[in-house]
Short mmCIF file of C-alpha atoms in Angstrom, two decimals:
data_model
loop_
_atom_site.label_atom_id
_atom_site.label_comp_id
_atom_site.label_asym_id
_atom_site.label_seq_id
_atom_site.Cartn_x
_atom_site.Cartn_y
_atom_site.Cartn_z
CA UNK A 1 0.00 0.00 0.00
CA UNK A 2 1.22 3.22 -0.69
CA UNK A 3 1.84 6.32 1.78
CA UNK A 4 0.11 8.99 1.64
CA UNK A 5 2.46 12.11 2.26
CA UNK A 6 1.26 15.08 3.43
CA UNK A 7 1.33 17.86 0.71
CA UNK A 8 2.29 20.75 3.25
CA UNK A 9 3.54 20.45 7.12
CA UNK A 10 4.37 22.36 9.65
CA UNK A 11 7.58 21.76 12.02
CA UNK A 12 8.15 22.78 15.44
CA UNK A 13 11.38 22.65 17.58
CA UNK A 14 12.61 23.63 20.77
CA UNK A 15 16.28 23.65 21.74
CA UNK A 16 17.27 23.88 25.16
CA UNK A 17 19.95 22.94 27.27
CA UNK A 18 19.36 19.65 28.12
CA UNK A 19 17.35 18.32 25.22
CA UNK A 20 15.99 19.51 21.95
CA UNK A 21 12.86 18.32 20.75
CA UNK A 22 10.58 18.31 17.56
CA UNK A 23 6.93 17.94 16.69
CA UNK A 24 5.87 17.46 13.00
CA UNK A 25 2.44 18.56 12.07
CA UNK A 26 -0.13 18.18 8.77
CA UNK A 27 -1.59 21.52 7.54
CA UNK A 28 -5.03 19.71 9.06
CA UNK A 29 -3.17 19.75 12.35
CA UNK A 30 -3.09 16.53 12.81
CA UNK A 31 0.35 15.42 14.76
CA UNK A 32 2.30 13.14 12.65
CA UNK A 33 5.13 12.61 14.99
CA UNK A 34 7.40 13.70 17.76
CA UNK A 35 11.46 13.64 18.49
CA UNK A 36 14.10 13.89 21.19
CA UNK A 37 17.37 15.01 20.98
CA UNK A 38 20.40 16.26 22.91
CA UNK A 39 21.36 20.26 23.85
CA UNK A 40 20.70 22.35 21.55
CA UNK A 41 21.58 25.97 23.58
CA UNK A 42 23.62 27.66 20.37
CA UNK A 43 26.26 28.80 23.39
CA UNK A 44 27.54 25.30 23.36
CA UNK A 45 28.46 25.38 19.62
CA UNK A 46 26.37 25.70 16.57
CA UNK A 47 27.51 22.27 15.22
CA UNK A 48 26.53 19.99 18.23
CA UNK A 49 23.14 22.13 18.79
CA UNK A 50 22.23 21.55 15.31
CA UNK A 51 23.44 18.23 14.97
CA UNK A 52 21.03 17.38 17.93
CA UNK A 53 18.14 19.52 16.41
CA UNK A 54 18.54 17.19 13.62
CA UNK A 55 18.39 14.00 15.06
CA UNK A 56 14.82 15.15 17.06
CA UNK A 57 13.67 15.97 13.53
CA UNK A 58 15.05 12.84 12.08
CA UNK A 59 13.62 10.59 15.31
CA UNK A 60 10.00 12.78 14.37
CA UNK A 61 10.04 12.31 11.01
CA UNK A 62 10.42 8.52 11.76
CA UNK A 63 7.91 8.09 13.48
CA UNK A 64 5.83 10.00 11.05
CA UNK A 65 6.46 7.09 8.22
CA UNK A 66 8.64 10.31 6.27
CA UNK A 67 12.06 10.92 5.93
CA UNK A 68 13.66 14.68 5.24
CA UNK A 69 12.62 14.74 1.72
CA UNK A 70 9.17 16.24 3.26
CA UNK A 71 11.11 18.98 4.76
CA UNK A 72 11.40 21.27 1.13
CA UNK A 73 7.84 21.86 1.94
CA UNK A 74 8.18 22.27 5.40
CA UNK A 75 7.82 25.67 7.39
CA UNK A 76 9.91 25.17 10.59
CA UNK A 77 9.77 27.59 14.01
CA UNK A 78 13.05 27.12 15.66
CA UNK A 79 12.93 28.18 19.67
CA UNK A 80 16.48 27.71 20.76
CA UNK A 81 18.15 28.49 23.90
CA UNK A 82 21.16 31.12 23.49
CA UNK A 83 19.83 33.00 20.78
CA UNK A 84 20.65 36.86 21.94
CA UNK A 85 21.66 39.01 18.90
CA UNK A 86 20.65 39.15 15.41
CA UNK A 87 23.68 37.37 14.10
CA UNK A 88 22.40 34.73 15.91
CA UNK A 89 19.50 34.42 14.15
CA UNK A 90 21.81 34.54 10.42
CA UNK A 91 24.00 31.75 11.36
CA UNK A 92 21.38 29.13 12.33
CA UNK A 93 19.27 30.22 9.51
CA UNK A 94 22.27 29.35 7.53
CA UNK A 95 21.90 25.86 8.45
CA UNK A 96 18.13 25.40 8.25
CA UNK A 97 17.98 25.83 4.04
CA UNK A 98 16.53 22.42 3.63
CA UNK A 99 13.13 23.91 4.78
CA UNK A 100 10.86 25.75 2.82
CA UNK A 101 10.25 28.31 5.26
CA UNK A 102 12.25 29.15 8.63
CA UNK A 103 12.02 31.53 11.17
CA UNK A 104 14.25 31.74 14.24
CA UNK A 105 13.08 32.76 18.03
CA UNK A 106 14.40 32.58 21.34
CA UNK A 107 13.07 29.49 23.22
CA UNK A 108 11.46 31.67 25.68
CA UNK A 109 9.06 33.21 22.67
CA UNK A 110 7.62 29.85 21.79
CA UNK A 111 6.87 28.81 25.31
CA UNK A 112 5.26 32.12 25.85
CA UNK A 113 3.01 31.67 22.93
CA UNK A 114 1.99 28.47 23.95
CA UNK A 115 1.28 28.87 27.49
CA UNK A 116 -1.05 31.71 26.29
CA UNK A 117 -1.87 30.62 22.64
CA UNK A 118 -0.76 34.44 21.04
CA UNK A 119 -2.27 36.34 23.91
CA UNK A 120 -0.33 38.58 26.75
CA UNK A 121 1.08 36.72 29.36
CA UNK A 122 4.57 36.42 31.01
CA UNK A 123 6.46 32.83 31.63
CA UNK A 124 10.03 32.22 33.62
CA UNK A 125 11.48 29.17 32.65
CA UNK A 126 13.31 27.25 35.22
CA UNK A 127 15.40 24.18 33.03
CA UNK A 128 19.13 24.04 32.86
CA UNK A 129 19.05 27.66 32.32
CA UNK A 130 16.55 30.45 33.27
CA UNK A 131 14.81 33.62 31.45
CA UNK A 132 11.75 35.15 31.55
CA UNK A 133 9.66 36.82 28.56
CA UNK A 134 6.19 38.81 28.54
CA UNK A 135 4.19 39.41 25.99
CA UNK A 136 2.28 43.02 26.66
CA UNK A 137 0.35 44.24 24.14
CA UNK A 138 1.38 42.21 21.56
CA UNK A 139 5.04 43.35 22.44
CA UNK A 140 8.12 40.99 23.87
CA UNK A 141 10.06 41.94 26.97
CA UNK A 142 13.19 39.32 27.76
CA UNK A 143 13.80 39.09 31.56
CA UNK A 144 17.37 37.53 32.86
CA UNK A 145 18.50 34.71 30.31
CA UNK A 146 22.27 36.42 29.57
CA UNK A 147 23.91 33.20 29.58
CA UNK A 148 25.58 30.82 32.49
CA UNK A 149 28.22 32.71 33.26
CA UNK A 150 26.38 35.76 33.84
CA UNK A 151 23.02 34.93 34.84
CA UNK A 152 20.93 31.92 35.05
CA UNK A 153 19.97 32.75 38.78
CA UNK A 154 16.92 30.12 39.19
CA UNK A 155 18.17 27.68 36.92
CA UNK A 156 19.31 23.25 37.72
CA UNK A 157 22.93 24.68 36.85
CA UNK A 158 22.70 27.78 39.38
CA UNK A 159 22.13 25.08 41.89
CA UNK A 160 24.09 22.47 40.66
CA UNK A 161 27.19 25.96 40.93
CA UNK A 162 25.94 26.78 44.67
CA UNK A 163 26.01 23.43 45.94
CA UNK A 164 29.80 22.68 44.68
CA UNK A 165 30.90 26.34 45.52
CA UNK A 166 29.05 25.44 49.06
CA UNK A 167 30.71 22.17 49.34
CA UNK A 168 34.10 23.58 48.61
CA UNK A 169 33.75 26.01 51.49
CA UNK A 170 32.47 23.08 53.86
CA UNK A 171 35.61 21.44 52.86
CA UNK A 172 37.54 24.35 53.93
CA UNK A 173 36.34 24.77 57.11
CA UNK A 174 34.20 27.85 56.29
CA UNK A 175 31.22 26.45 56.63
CA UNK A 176 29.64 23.67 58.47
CA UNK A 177 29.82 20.25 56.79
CA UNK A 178 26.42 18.52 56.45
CA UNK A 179 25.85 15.43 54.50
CA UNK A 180 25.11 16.56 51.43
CA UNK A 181 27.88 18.93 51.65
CA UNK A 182 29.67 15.43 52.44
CA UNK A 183 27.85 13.88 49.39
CA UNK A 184 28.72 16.79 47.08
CA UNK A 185 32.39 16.03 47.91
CA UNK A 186 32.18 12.11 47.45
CA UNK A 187 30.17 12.84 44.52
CA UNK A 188 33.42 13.81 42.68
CA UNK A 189 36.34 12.08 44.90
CA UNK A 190 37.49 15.11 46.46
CA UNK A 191 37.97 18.72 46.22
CA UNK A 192 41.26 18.43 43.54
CA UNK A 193 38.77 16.29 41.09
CA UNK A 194 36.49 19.43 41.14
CA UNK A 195 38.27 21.44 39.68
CA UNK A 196 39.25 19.32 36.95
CA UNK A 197 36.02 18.50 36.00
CA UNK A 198 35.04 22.30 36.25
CA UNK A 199 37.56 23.02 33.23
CA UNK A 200 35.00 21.18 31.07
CA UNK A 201 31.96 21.26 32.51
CA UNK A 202 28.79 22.34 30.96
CA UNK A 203 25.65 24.01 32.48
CA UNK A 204 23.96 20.34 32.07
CA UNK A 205 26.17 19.00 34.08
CA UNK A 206 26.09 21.71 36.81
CA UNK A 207 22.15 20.89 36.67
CA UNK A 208 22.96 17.07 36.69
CA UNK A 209 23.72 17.48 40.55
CA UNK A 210 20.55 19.58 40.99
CA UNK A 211 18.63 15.69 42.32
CA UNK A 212 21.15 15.21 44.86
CA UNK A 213 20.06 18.66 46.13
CA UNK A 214 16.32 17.77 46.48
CA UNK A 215 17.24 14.87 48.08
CA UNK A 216 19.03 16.04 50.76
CA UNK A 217 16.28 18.76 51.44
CA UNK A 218 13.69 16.07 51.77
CA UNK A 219 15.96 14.83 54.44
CA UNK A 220 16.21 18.56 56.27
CA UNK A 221 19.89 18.94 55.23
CA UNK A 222 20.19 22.40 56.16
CA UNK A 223 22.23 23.29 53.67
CA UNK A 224 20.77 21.57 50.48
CA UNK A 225 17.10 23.31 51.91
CA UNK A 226 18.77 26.57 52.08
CA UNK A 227 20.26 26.33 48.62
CA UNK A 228 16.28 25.25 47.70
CA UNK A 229 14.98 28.48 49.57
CA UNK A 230 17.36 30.72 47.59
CA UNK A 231 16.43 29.42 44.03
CA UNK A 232 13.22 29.58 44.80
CA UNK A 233 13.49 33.21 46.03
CA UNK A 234 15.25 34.36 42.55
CA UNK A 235 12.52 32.44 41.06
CA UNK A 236 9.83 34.57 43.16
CA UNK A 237 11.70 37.47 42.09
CA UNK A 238 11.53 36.65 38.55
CA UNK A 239 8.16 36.18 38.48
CA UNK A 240 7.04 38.96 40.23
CA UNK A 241 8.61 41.43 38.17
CA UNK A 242 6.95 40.00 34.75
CA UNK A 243 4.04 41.35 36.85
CA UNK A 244 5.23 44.52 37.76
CA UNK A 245 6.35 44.73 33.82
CA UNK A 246 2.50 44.28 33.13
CA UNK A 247 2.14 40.46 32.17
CA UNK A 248 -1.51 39.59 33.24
CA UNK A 249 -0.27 36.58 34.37
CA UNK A 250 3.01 34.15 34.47
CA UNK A 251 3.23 30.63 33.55
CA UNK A 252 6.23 28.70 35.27
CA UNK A 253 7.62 26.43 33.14
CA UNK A 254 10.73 24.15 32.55
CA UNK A 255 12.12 20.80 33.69
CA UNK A 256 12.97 22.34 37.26
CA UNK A 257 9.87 24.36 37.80
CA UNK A 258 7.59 21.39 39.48
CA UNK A 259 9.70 20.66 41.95
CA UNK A 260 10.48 23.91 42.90
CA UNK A 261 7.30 25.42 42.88
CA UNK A 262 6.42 24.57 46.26
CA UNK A 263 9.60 26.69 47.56
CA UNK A 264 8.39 29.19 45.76
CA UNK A 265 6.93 32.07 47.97
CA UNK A 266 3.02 32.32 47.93
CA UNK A 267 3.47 36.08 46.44
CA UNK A 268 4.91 34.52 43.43
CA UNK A 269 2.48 31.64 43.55
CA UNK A 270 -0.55 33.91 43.42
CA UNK A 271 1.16 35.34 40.11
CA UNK A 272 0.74 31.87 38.61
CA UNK A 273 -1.56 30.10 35.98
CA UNK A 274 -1.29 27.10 34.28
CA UNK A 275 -0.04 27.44 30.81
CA UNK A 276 -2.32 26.50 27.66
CA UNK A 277 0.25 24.20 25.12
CA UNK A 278 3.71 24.07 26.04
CA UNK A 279 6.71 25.16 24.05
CA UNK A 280 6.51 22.92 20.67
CA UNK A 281 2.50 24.43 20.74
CA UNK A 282 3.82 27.47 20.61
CA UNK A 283 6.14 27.06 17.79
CA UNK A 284 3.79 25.31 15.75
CA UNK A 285 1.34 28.77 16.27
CA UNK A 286 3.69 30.61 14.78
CA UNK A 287 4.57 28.43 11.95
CA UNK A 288 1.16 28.34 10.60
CA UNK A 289 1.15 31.87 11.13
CA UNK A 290 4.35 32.19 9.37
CA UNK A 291 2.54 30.27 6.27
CA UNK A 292 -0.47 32.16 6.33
CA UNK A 293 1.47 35.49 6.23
CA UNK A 294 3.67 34.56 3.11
CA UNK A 295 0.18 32.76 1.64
CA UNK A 296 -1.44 36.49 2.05
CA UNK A 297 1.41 38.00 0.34
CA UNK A 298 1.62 35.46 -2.63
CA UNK A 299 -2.11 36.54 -3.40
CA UNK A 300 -1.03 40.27 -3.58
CA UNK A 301 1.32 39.79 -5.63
#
């Protein structure tokens, strides 16, 4: 029997830190198929991020029945972590010519437009990394998000930095030793191994050690719940001031944000709503959007 392929589709992706993933739609909106992949934050190198993007689309398009021929009549929404400037925005567009239409966002833009399906709204994203975004009035207003080793207050590697840069102190005597500060330690060896492993490390694998610091909290280590209470606060903070910006309302979002949302302080909580579609939703909107904008302009013509 022979396949039917779609005549038109629609491709969303989002790329973040940890994981990248993909979800392949018909123009009826009917979801053909979905895809994981590793990072793909464009900070860690635009090779390995895109490399990953393409194995999610390749894992999607499998499980669709369809292999990347499809994708010449594709239009793809990209929401990837790390994209700041507009050269960003060339050089992955660069790589993305085997579509037939791209466009390139932040990932904080897609999950904003799904939580809220197009309307205003604000969401802080707590994952490997952190940002926040509001959309007011149609209009988008980034929040935090400069990159690990400026920013990421809020974020798995923020707490997976505290609890080594905590441990280290224990170590020295600065600070009282606790178990976890113990486990931290024994986690690597000892305080030497650290810092080798620091010379490579990646924000994923500063968030890798974020676990072993709900774990201890759910024992009452008094450290690991004090490191909880402070991520949690920048969290609040965040939150509160995509408020004070003038977002209606703020979705929490992100791999960390469940388990930290009962840190969080109620002030933030009342902020809260639950979001609409997540992420891939979001960049799916905006793909058909995308279409139906170039459609528009093909009938002017």
């Amino acid at each position: 029997m022979t396949q039917h392929i779609p005549d038109f589709l629609y491709l969303g992706v989002d790329g973040g830190g940890t994981r990248s993933r993909a979800r392949l739609q018909a123009s009826d909106g009917k979801i053909l198929g979905e895809g994981q992949g590793g990072p793909a934050n464009i900070r860690l190198g635009l090779d390995l991020a895109w490399n990953n993007i393409l194995a999610a689309i390749d894992v999607a398009l499998t499980a669709a029945g369809l292999d990347r021929s499809v994708l010449s009549r594709t239009v793809a929404v990209f929401g990837l972590a790390g994209i700041v400037t507009e050269d960003d925005v060339i050089r992955v567009k660069a790589r993305a010519n085997i579509f037939n239409t791209v466009a390139i966002w932040p990932d904080y833009h897609i999950a904003a437009v799904g939580a809220f399906e197009g309307a205003d709204g604000g969401v802080q994203i707590a994952g490997t990394g952190s940002s926040g975004y509001a959309v007011i009035e149609g209009k988008g207003y980034t929040l935090g998000g400069w990159g690990f080793s400026l920013s990421e207050k809020g974020s798995a590697a923020a707490l997976g930095r505290d609890a080594i840069r905590t441990a280290l102190e224990a170590s020295d005597g600065l600070v009282t030793q606790t178990p976890f500060t113990k486990a931290v330690i024994a986690h690597f060896g000892d305080p030497a191994a650290i810092v080798d492993w620091s010379e490579t490390a990646l924000p994923m694998d500063y968030g890798a050690l974020s676990p072993l610091v709900f774990r201890y909290a759910k024992l009452r280590d008094p450290v690991a719940t004090s490191l909880l209470r402070h991520l949690a606060a920048d969290c609040g903070r965040f939150i509160q001031q995509l408020v004070h910006m003038g977002a209606p309302k703020v979705c929490f979002m992100g791999g960390l944000a469940l388990q930290i949302r009962p840190w969080l302080p109620q002030t933030a909580i009342d902020c809260l709503t639950e979001p609409k579609g997540d992420a891939l939703s979001g960049a799916l909107h905006l793909a058909q959007q995308l279409d139906h904008v170039q459609a528009a302009q093909t009938v002017d013509a």
